[in-house]
XYZ file of C-alpha atoms in Angstrom:
746
model
C 147.957 35.228 32.869
C 147.822 38.925 32.890
C 150.365 40.962 31.451
C 153.482 41.720 33.589
C 153.623 45.363 34.776
C 156.369 47.584 33.605
C 157.333 48.728 36.844
C 159.656 45.946 37.545
C 161.788 47.518 34.839
C 161.674 50.808 37.121
C 163.033 48.875 39.903
C 165.694 46.898 37.822
C 167.131 50.298 36.666
C 166.880 51.688 39.902
C 168.486 48.797 41.558
C 171.487 48.757 38.948
C 171.722 52.542 39.228
C 172.166 52.342 42.994
C 174.716 49.432 42.841
C 176.769 51.585 40.033
C 176.753 54.732 42.459
C 177.609 52.845 45.462
C 180.476 50.901 43.626
C 181.639 54.379 42.055
C 181.580 56.079 45.718
C 183.595 53.342 46.990
C 185.864 53.338 44.340
C 186.464 57.166 44.515
C 186.745 57.023 48.043
C 189.466 54.487 47.975
C 191.477 55.927 45.039
C 194.319 56.074 47.138
C 195.410 54.062 50.263
C 197.514 56.658 52.319
C 201.277 57.946 52.487
C 203.352 56.551 49.798
C 206.236 57.845 47.435
C 205.149 60.149 44.620
C 206.673 61.333 41.541
C 207.940 65.123 41.877
C 209.124 67.287 39.666
C 213.136 67.214 39.364
C 213.569 70.989 40.236
C 210.032 72.173 41.759
C 209.977 75.692 42.374
C 209.922 76.593 45.974
C 207.172 78.490 47.941
C 207.962 82.197 48.848
C 210.449 82.558 51.543
C 208.198 83.944 54.010
C 206.407 80.508 53.845
C 209.550 78.290 53.688
C 211.399 80.142 56.591
C 208.262 80.346 58.821
C 206.679 78.095 61.223
C 204.481 75.120 60.334
C 201.173 76.473 61.306
C 199.595 78.664 58.492
C 196.939 81.079 59.433
C 195.912 82.805 56.575
C 192.527 84.701 58.254
C 191.699 88.037 56.932
C 194.100 87.444 53.834
C 197.372 87.955 55.644
C 199.696 85.048 56.328
C 200.325 84.398 60.046
C 203.008 81.665 60.250
C 202.789 80.269 63.831
C 205.328 77.801 65.927
C 204.895 75.542 68.768
C 205.582 77.114 72.182
C 208.687 75.642 74.100
C 208.228 72.230 75.609
C 205.042 71.715 73.908
C 204.382 68.810 71.688
C 201.657 68.485 69.060
C 201.502 64.858 68.276
C 199.599 64.773 64.835
C 198.219 61.579 63.246
C 197.452 61.330 59.534
C 195.363 58.936 57.055
C 193.008 57.656 60.004
C 190.771 56.994 61.498
C 191.718 53.134 61.311
C 189.685 50.368 63.099
C 192.740 48.613 64.178
C 195.538 51.211 65.145
C 193.396 54.135 66.067
C 191.977 52.513 69.004
C 195.311 51.229 70.275
C 196.819 54.826 69.777
C 193.829 56.635 71.674
C 194.215 53.750 74.592
C 197.780 54.732 74.728
C 197.432 58.833 74.706
C 194.755 58.156 77.605
C 196.814 55.900 79.709
C 199.696 58.685 79.493
C 197.427 61.608 79.839
C 198.309 63.081 76.311
C 196.204 64.555 73.748
C 196.758 64.716 69.800
C 195.506 66.107 66.771
C 194.234 63.767 63.944
C 194.230 64.817 60.405
C 191.357 62.201 59.199
C 190.660 61.212 55.738
C 186.866 61.646 55.068
C 186.083 58.287 53.645
C 187.757 56.935 56.866
C 185.531 59.116 58.837
C 182.348 57.861 56.922
C 183.340 54.428 57.484
C 184.480 54.665 61.222
C 182.088 57.104 62.538
C 182.085 55.809 66.090
C 185.650 55.884 66.274
C 185.535 59.510 65.102
C 183.379 60.453 67.926
C 185.836 58.766 70.384
C 188.755 60.827 68.952
C 186.643 64.075 70.079
C 185.158 62.501 73.163
C 188.359 61.956 74.654
C 189.913 65.344 74.499
C 191.637 65.030 70.989
C 190.839 67.137 68.000
C 190.511 66.346 64.341
C 191.443 68.193 61.188
C 190.821 67.510 57.531
C 193.209 65.489 55.582
C 190.941 65.509 52.197
C 188.284 62.570 51.524
C 190.685 60.426 49.465
C 194.431 61.617 50.317
C 194.435 63.339 47.002
C 197.611 65.122 45.815
C 196.339 68.683 46.149
C 199.498 70.419 44.663
C 198.617 68.621 41.112
C 194.705 68.540 41.524
C 192.539 71.307 39.940
C 191.144 73.806 42.338
C 187.602 72.245 41.934
C 188.665 68.939 43.222
C 190.497 70.121 46.127
C 187.347 72.077 47.343
C 185.164 69.034 46.622
C 187.651 67.013 48.592
C 187.434 69.146 51.325
C 183.702 69.744 51.368
C 183.103 66.152 51.324
C 185.305 65.574 54.495
C 183.426 68.500 56.261
C 180.094 66.423 55.280
C 181.290 63.230 56.537
C 182.476 64.862 59.963
C 179.074 66.556 60.050
C 177.251 63.191 59.948
C 179.731 61.241 61.933
C 180.284 63.894 64.816
C 178.013 66.939 64.018
C 181.102 69.030 63.633
C 183.139 70.912 60.978
C 186.970 71.550 61.558
C 189.085 74.583 61.107
C 192.266 72.601 60.452
C 193.500 71.048 57.252
C 196.573 69.105 56.210
C 197.634 68.620 52.699
C 198.504 64.938 52.052
C 202.210 64.387 51.072
C 203.187 67.711 52.705
C 206.138 67.872 55.256
C 208.053 70.956 56.849
C 207.698 74.698 55.497
C 211.220 74.359 54.266
C 210.229 71.725 51.677
C 206.903 73.513 50.476
C 206.778 73.798 46.823
C 205.083 76.592 44.715
C 202.442 74.389 43.719
C 201.910 73.144 47.272
C 201.735 76.854 48.508
C 199.032 77.500 45.994
C 196.890 74.662 47.270
C 197.524 75.898 50.652
C 196.551 79.384 49.876
C 193.371 78.226 48.364
C 192.296 76.461 51.406
C 193.415 79.290 53.607
C 191.155 81.493 51.777
C 188.337 79.123 52.400
C 189.058 79.461 56.184
C 191.257 76.707 56.968
C 194.317 76.723 59.114
C 197.122 74.776 57.029
C 199.195 72.621 59.161
C 202.734 71.384 58.144
C 205.193 69.850 60.557
C 208.473 70.451 62.349
C 209.187 66.615 62.530
C 208.353 64.568 59.696
C 209.158 60.905 61.182
C 208.334 59.102 57.892
C 206.879 56.137 59.962
C 204.589 55.274 57.035
C 207.952 53.719 55.469
C 208.381 51.767 58.823
C 211.930 52.638 59.288
C 212.192 51.247 62.846
C 211.261 52.533 66.342
C 214.410 53.920 66.999
C 214.621 55.954 63.717
C 211.025 57.511 64.244
C 211.736 58.283 68.083
C 215.099 60.033 66.919
C 213.420 61.836 64.216
C 210.733 63.148 66.746
C 213.139 64.216 69.102
C 215.760 66.095 67.066
C 215.557 69.158 69.025
C 215.161 67.633 72.731
C 218.358 69.377 74.172
C 216.978 72.861 73.240
C 213.645 72.405 74.777
C 211.903 73.306 71.732
C 208.210 72.732 70.977
C 207.184 70.820 67.759
C 204.696 69.553 65.509
C 205.416 66.059 65.014
C 203.824 64.005 61.995
C 202.980 60.386 62.544
C 200.568 58.082 61.157
C 197.499 55.842 62.478
C 196.543 54.163 59.317
C 197.676 52.858 55.933
C 199.630 49.863 57.195
C 201.241 48.161 60.218
C 201.393 50.753 62.814
C 203.369 48.558 65.334
C 206.350 50.811 65.267
C 204.550 54.059 65.363
C 202.829 52.897 68.806
C 205.874 51.773 70.302
C 207.686 55.157 69.040
C 204.734 57.137 70.511
C 205.190 55.534 74.057
C 208.714 55.961 74.092
C 208.363 59.889 73.103
C 205.880 60.353 75.744
C 207.932 58.248 78.592
C 211.078 60.379 77.462
C 209.719 63.931 77.262
C 206.935 63.821 80.201
C 209.746 63.612 82.968
C 211.260 66.711 81.259
C 208.250 68.861 81.733
C 207.001 68.438 78.097
C 203.335 68.550 77.490
C 201.396 66.677 74.941
C 198.316 68.489 73.738
C 196.298 69.660 70.763
C 197.469 72.148 68.194
C 194.743 74.747 68.880
C 195.061 74.511 72.919
C 198.719 74.951 72.542
C 198.846 77.857 70.046
C 195.603 79.518 72.058
C 193.386 79.533 68.835
C 189.575 78.712 68.812
C 188.667 75.198 69.056
C 189.204 73.148 65.622
C 185.507 71.752 65.938
C 182.685 73.861 65.135
C 179.096 72.436 65.692
C 176.809 72.560 62.758
C 172.973 72.741 62.206
C 170.447 69.868 61.952
C 170.402 70.197 58.221
C 173.885 69.893 57.680
C 173.963 66.583 59.771
C 171.276 65.323 57.957
C 173.305 65.658 54.466
C 176.375 64.341 56.271
C 174.314 61.290 57.663
C 173.406 60.518 53.996
C 177.073 60.675 52.878
C 178.033 58.621 55.899
C 175.310 56.088 55.399
C 176.096 55.932 51.572
C 179.768 55.445 52.000
C 179.424 52.639 54.703
C 176.975 50.858 52.534
C 179.264 51.155 49.668
C 181.983 49.764 51.950
C 179.833 46.938 52.859
C 178.767 46.275 49.274
C 182.295 45.927 48.045
C 183.474 43.482 50.466
C 180.649 41.466 50.155
C 180.683 41.595 46.388
C 184.476 40.630 46.773
C 183.277 37.508 48.692
C 180.612 36.743 46.458
C 182.982 37.176 43.360
C 185.496 34.649 44.929
C 182.420 32.340 45.839
C 180.864 32.441 42.314
C 184.162 31.645 40.950
C 184.667 28.614 43.136
C 181.012 27.298 42.624
C 181.432 27.798 38.540
C 184.701 25.951 38.825
C 183.094 23.318 40.941
C 180.163 22.956 38.483
C 182.747 22.308 35.893
C 184.643 19.842 37.769
C 181.422 17.939 38.578
C 179.841 18.053 34.915
C 182.674 16.733 32.978
C 183.277 13.487 35.007
C 179.529 12.816 34.986
C 179.526 13.457 31.333
C 182.312 10.967 31.026
C 180.474 8.459 32.994
C 177.340 8.677 31.259
C 178.934 8.590 27.779
C 180.887 5.234 28.862
C 177.783 3.974 30.634
C 175.525 4.331 27.479
C 178.143 3.577 24.822
C 179.554 0.651 26.280
C 176.294 -0.968 26.846
C 175.353 -0.174 23.283
C 178.719 -1.935 22.147
C 177.758 -4.873 24.011
C 174.169 -4.996 22.653
C 175.584 -4.823 19.124
C 178.029 -8.034 19.723
C 174.943 -9.822 21.251
C 172.534 -8.680 18.633
C 174.529 -9.341 15.202
C 177.656 -11.214 14.490
C 180.724 -9.140 14.140
C 179.451 -6.381 16.355
C 177.842 -4.050 13.628
C 175.071 -2.034 14.420
C 172.454 -2.467 11.914
C 172.675 1.129 11.125
C 176.191 0.974 10.298
C 177.132 3.860 12.564
C 180.633 3.961 14.104
C 180.411 3.398 17.933
C 179.931 6.881 19.725
C 179.032 8.874 16.620
C 175.499 10.061 15.904
C 173.764 9.337 12.657
C 170.705 9.747 10.505
C 170.585 6.421 8.696
C 167.819 3.987 9.146
C 167.767 1.075 11.553
C 164.748 -0.655 10.310
C 163.682 -3.527 12.608
C 166.284 -3.710 14.958
C 165.384 -5.365 18.279
C 168.353 -4.147 20.040
C 167.767 -1.072 22.264
C 170.360 1.757 22.367
C 169.401 2.823 25.544
C 170.358 3.358 29.027
C 171.675 1.223 32.063
C 169.516 -1.961 32.837
C 168.866 -2.728 29.093
C 170.644 -5.849 28.793
C 167.595 -8.000 27.967
C 165.447 -7.727 25.008
C 161.918 -6.251 25.728
C 158.788 -8.158 24.686
C 157.522 -5.292 22.162
C 160.560 -2.729 21.436
C 158.494 -0.793 18.983
C 154.941 -0.173 20.260
C 152.450 1.993 18.529
C 152.984 5.733 18.876
C 150.953 8.841 19.098
C 152.726 11.886 18.323
C 150.927 14.964 19.602
C 151.990 18.437 18.240
C 150.306 21.385 19.819
C 150.147 24.489 17.428
C 149.470 28.163 17.695
C 150.205 30.223 14.813
C 152.949 27.872 13.537
C 152.247 28.240 9.750
C 155.932 28.867 9.140
C 157.111 25.658 10.044
C 154.086 23.168 10.765
C 154.368 21.323 7.251
C 158.039 20.401 7.996
C 157.176 19.381 11.432
C 154.431 16.916 10.287
C 156.478 15.445 7.312
C 159.492 14.910 9.458
C 157.377 12.807 11.958
C 156.093 10.618 9.058
C 159.308 10.202 7.141
C 160.753 7.836 9.833
C 162.247 4.407 10.105
C 160.559 3.525 13.088
C 158.762 0.109 12.388
C 155.891 0.282 14.618
C 152.445 2.248 13.922
C 152.794 6.084 14.169
C 149.770 8.395 14.369
C 150.317 12.359 14.253
C 147.645 14.560 16.273
C 147.930 18.241 15.534
C 146.011 20.423 18.004
C 145.361 23.668 16.481
C 144.932 26.073 19.743
C 142.926 28.568 18.198
C 145.465 29.812 15.645
C 144.752 32.956 13.860
C 147.120 32.263 10.859
C 147.034 29.350 8.292
C 148.185 26.666 10.571
C 145.287 24.297 10.644
C 144.610 25.117 6.709
C 148.309 23.965 6.068
C 148.047 20.696 7.943
C 144.618 19.970 6.500
C 145.824 20.615 2.989
C 148.610 17.787 3.365
C 146.046 15.073 3.231
C 148.108 12.530 4.839
C 146.035 9.625 6.258
C 148.315 9.136 9.391
C 147.716 12.766 10.483
C 144.642 13.946 12.450
C 143.689 17.574 12.877
C 141.987 18.905 15.876
C 140.945 22.388 16.214
C 140.060 23.895 19.733
C 139.829 27.366 20.859
C 142.743 28.972 22.550
C 143.535 27.801 25.930
C 147.144 27.478 26.084
C 150.067 24.605 25.158
C 148.936 22.645 28.166
C 145.346 22.413 27.322
C 146.394 21.586 23.554
C 148.315 18.758 24.862
C 145.954 17.242 27.296
C 143.465 17.343 24.303
C 145.724 15.461 22.051
C 146.595 13.003 24.932
C 142.703 12.376 25.493
C 142.441 11.782 21.720
C 145.541 9.304 21.511
C 144.828 5.459 21.002
C 148.384 4.566 22.169
C 150.172 3.867 25.524
C 153.336 5.580 24.411
C 153.063 9.426 23.477
C 155.458 11.788 21.869
C 155.083 15.432 22.674
C 156.520 17.766 19.906
C 156.697 21.230 19.305
C 155.126 22.878 16.057
C 158.567 24.347 15.139
C 160.418 21.040 15.393
C 161.868 18.604 12.811
C 162.797 14.950 13.511
C 165.509 12.938 11.911
C 164.295 9.567 10.363
C 165.870 7.710 13.381
C 164.550 9.906 16.012
C 161.467 8.048 17.131
C 163.258 4.846 17.250
C 165.802 6.072 19.665
C 163.603 8.216 21.665
C 161.137 5.353 22.372
C 163.483 2.425 22.956
C 164.399 3.478 26.713
C 160.600 2.975 27.638
C 161.091 -0.906 27.188
C 162.550 -0.378 30.781
C 159.364 -0.288 33.302
C 161.183 2.093 35.614
C 161.135 4.863 32.852
C 158.461 7.062 32.824
C 159.617 9.582 30.407
C 162.609 10.243 27.872
C 164.497 13.373 27.116
C 165.476 13.784 23.448
C 168.595 15.884 22.368
C 167.262 19.336 21.178
C 169.458 20.880 18.537
C 169.293 24.555 17.172
C 168.719 24.505 13.387
C 169.152 28.353 12.607
C 172.820 28.538 13.993
C 174.221 30.693 11.073
C 174.396 33.912 12.832
C 176.183 35.116 15.996
C 173.053 34.885 18.031
C 172.226 31.331 16.602
C 175.821 30.043 17.374
C 175.593 31.344 20.971
C 172.185 29.343 21.580
C 173.670 26.165 19.780
C 176.677 26.455 22.198
C 174.291 26.831 25.190
C 172.309 23.997 24.058
C 175.283 21.622 23.748
C 177.275 22.933 26.598
C 174.609 24.125 29.082
C 171.743 22.147 28.537
C 173.010 18.766 27.404
C 175.955 18.488 29.931
C 173.431 19.159 32.721
C 171.222 16.475 31.254
C 173.970 14.012 31.118
C 174.620 14.530 34.926
C 170.948 14.645 35.733
C 170.597 11.337 33.961
C 173.198 9.749 36.002
C 172.041 11.066 39.182
C 168.423 10.325 38.394
C 166.871 13.615 38.918
C 165.961 14.874 35.308
C 164.371 18.384 35.848
C 162.920 18.838 32.294
C 161.887 16.873 29.248
C 162.065 19.775 26.569
C 158.641 20.630 25.006
C 160.439 19.924 21.601
C 160.988 16.296 21.968
C 159.867 14.052 24.737
C 158.221 10.451 25.033
C 155.831 9.560 27.935
C 154.095 6.600 29.111
C 150.401 7.453 29.149
C 150.207 5.665 32.567
C 152.797 8.358 33.760
C 150.836 11.180 32.430
C 147.443 9.898 34.019
C 149.508 9.325 37.280
C 150.249 13.298 37.497
C 146.912 14.316 36.315
C 148.127 15.142 32.777
C 149.919 18.344 31.724
C 149.932 20.932 34.211
C 148.596 24.385 33.225
C 149.243 26.282 36.397
C 153.027 27.229 35.440
C 154.562 28.819 32.192
C 157.218 25.874 32.160
C 154.418 23.084 31.607
C 157.504 20.801 30.364
C 159.577 21.340 33.679
C 156.524 21.140 35.897
C 155.519 17.783 34.246
C 158.832 16.254 34.448
C 159.354 17.348 37.945
C 155.891 15.651 38.885
C 156.681 12.431 37.140
C 160.270 12.308 38.995
C 158.379 12.607 42.145
C 156.358 9.285 41.367
C 159.516 7.162 41.626
C 159.513 6.672 38.013
C 162.781 7.416 36.174
C 163.244 10.424 33.465
C 166.321 9.500 31.184
C 168.111 11.511 28.308
C 168.729 9.872 25.076
C 171.472 11.721 23.188
C 170.871 9.946 19.640
C 167.238 11.123 19.519
C 167.545 14.304 17.747
C 165.377 16.997 17.197
C 165.832 20.230 15.187
C 164.265 23.387 16.702
C 164.015 26.880 15.135
C 165.858 29.129 17.953
C 164.568 32.755 18.439
C 166.515 34.949 15.657
C 166.362 38.405 17.507
C 167.302 39.538 21.240
C 163.723 40.480 21.888
C 162.735 37.321 20.727
C 165.134 35.434 22.898
C 164.411 37.526 25.706
C 160.731 36.837 25.542
C 161.491 33.151 25.392
C 163.907 32.834 28.419
C 161.955 35.302 30.615
C 158.997 32.906 30.244
C 161.440 29.569 30.572
C 163.071 31.184 33.776
C 159.877 32.413 35.309
C 158.112 29.041 34.651
C 161.144 27.055 35.905
C 160.774 29.143 39.180
C 157.221 28.539 39.550
C 157.801 24.887 38.973
C 160.637 24.636 41.715
C 158.400 26.542 44.213
C 155.498 23.999 43.326
C 157.520 20.836 44.185
C 159.773 22.571 46.799
C 158.077 19.853 49.077
C 160.090 17.101 47.597
C 163.488 18.282 49.045
C 162.005 17.074 52.527
C 160.426 13.798 51.124
C 161.869 10.364 51.323
C 162.723 7.981 48.469
C 162.980 8.962 44.988
C 160.818 12.179 45.490
C 163.447 13.453 48.122
C 166.506 12.205 46.063
C 164.971 14.329 43.070
C 164.462 17.291 45.186
C 167.519 17.630 47.208
C 169.822 16.836 44.183
C 167.775 18.754 41.205
C 166.146 21.577 43.340
C 169.219 22.462 45.222
C 171.277 22.348 41.940
C 168.816 24.604 39.908
C 168.357 27.297 43.086
C 172.056 27.622 43.092
C 173.216 27.628 39.488
C 169.986 28.695 37.735
C 168.755 31.476 40.385
C 170.993 32.383 42.922
C 174.371 32.858 41.205
C 172.519 34.353 37.919
C 170.772 36.718 40.332
C 173.803 38.078 41.925
C 176.064 37.861 38.672
C 175.237 41.322 37.098
C 176.335 42.641 40.501
C 179.636 40.496 40.682
C 180.263 41.467 36.924
C 179.971 45.159 38.104
C 182.606 44.356 40.879
C 184.877 42.865 38.263
C 184.670 46.220 36.380
C 185.337 47.926 39.707
C 188.350 45.722 40.391
C 189.648 46.750 36.794
C 189.472 50.295 37.340
C 190.015 50.743 41.317
C 191.879 47.701 42.335
C 194.538 45.405 40.770
C 193.210 44.667 37.291
C 195.140 41.587 37.177
C 192.908 39.708 39.491
C 189.752 40.115 37.708
C 191.537 39.643 34.410
C 193.319 36.360 35.344
C 189.973 34.979 36.882
C 188.208 35.772 33.624
C 190.877 34.343 31.258
C 190.906 31.029 33.641
C 187.412 30.766 33.589
C 186.959 31.341 29.981
C 189.785 28.692 29.191
C 187.729 26.226 31.298
C 184.536 26.917 29.469
C 186.287 26.398 26.009
C 187.798 23.102 27.080
C 184.564 21.846 28.602
C 182.562 23.263 25.294
C 184.918 21.146 23.308
C 184.391 18.185 25.157
C 180.690 18.743 25.207
C 180.763 19.409 21.420
C 182.713 16.091 20.753
C 180.226 14.077 22.785
C 177.529 15.413 20.659
C 179.196 14.648 17.370
C 179.532 18.427 16.664
C 182.380 20.324 15.270
C 184.292 22.757 17.662
C 184.664 25.674 15.283
C 181.785 27.483 16.915
C 183.691 27.806 20.150
C 185.542 31.014 18.537
C 182.381 32.848 19.622
C 182.507 31.642 23.143
C 184.594 34.407 24.665
C 182.132 36.828 23.258
C 179.218 34.805 24.673
C 180.593 35.223 28.053
C 180.639 39.056 27.781
C 177.490 39.607 26.100
C 175.049 36.816 26.049
C 175.702 35.328 29.460
C 174.974 38.878 31.054
C 171.641 38.843 29.024
C 170.420 35.601 30.644
C 171.589 36.864 33.950
C 169.339 39.970 33.657
C 166.516 37.539 32.502
C 166.761 35.695 35.773
C 166.925 39.218 37.675
C 163.798 40.213 36.072
C 162.095 36.898 36.714
C 162.794 37.017 40.393
C 161.587 40.744 40.558
C 158.354 39.737 38.651
C 157.729 36.848 41.294
C 158.417 38.973 44.365
C 156.106 41.810 43.049
C 153.350 39.042 42.726
C 152.906 39.628 39.022
C 151.519 37.289 36.550
C 153.359 36.648 33.542
C 151.452 36.026 30.187
C 152.534 33.395 27.639
C 154.930 34.943 25.266
C 154.695 33.499 21.703
C 157.804 33.619 19.504
C 157.588 34.748 15.715
C 158.726 31.858 13.625
C 161.030 32.727 10.482
C 160.182 29.391 8.763
C 163.915 27.904 9.115
C 162.366 24.559 7.722
C 159.363 26.272 5.604
C 161.512 25.885 2.336
C 162.218 22.272 2.181
C 159.582 20.399 4.203
C 160.065 16.669 4.477
C 163.710 16.968 3.745
C 165.830 15.709 6.851
C 168.378 18.469 8.294
C 171.751 17.651 8.521
C 174.189 18.944 10.970
C 175.200 22.577 10.094
C 178.980 22.672 9.479
């Protein structure tokens, strides 16, 4: 296949950058949620007396302060923190019904998220002022941040309604008499930029929900004197039922007395607050509005996905562990029964304790350590075997592989066929130099692993075939355990138990944990459900008839082992997992090599899933396989990993901008559940649990790497790009001691 293009990396980086920018934009926009108590200095310096003793409207046009008050019997109802999709429409309905108009001091982020509601406010004769973009405390923020907040709000207004505004109210402000020197500096800065700064005469503190009567009382404090007033209320930031009821009562009470309810600029005979903007400003504003709405939608979607992913992963663990337990009881229970029938006293000829893996010989035993349905003795428990080893540049470990295959306690005849697939190193010379009579070396031009396997199958002289990678070492009893389940005519293939040999470093431990917890727990479940997706290339036994029935090893996907297994499952033959058939393999020793291997695995698996997609709609065993296996793979190996990086980014977003306890608690619970499941999986495999100390770090680093592999594979597939075969550089884990059986690393 042709080499994959580098353009997909550009797409991945741009996509990740866009996602991060949108999350940061949403986090910035919602850094504060509205009016709330704030910590103030014990004795703040007051603003100048000409400000504190003046009116609530500060106009600093021309560099001179003009303090303005409302005319008699004129009420300017002002509403902060909106627009809100729930409360602002109800408030607008009330104002229209009562023939009143108001001034809305809006938050820029809310304008961007509710552009239609912003336009309705203006369309119904009300006016809009700026309340900053994120409800920032302008008294404590630096001047550049204040200007940025006001500028962003103007751009949001331009994008939503095509206007700018001349009015501004500082968040956390109240009446002129309470203005501090710090607030005055911020107000003066805004006034110098052309804003009319609006404070209030009547701060109802409705944000604290003191009760409808209290809100009305605060708004009508000077009713008897017939004074006009700027009344501060809120249309966002929480339940505004009391505010709505209070506004209706205020209007009902004052309108019969000749009060009028209008906008600030109209009451003070000032130019209209809104100023139309040119097309360029509208375009810039539209971009901001679109980005903010996309960010808000994205955050909501990721929040839902975060919860869904947590539920699905928890459900996966809940399902896997019982299936593993059922598999263990079913397989090992039948073994105990067969040992009792096979030998007085119930001892296995290997001398093993029940439920433990071992590497001692079991020579000549007619008892099958198998799967459900193996209660009767087969007519030929140990048929002749052909072990096929495809090899391309495997000089580092090929000798150890071949020697381990011959150093076996398998009672039947064993031939080893090494197919050198055009190696450019000394692979063929090393095999030839061994000079072993039961080893055949076949040289062919480079055609890929499936081609090498099919060449070996064609030359094999037996009906049972074992396919082995050139970097894999068997234990002495592996072949005996691996072939035994084939005594059942319903079984077409057997998956062995692959172990990581080079698990010394942190990367090796992570892969060891993944093999045991991820791969083997899944295989136990697939075995019980009779829908095994993969017999690993490192160790698998096949009937020749099963291979012939599916046309041999397929070469049109990069995961030929998965493709082959799925094809066999669709014939109705069973593919089973034998936990005691151990194979030690050399895992990638660097992140680069690991990435290349998993990229090929993932891309090839998706190719195989697509190739066999019709099995989901078929009947019988093929349909059962498709609906169970392909659905599971699609959810847990494609869809969830595909969105997992975004979910992880959202978790970081939650730590910074939301309640950090939620993502921390979910991660802690998930890590604890993974650790418990890992301990059980290691126990089932007869492994020590000491490597579990690396599991939390694996969840933070290794898991994300595997997710990115899925993302890259999907992007490659969507771009229609082919992926070439990736070879892994071997370090020769078994090269120093060929023929010596490995023991479980401790």
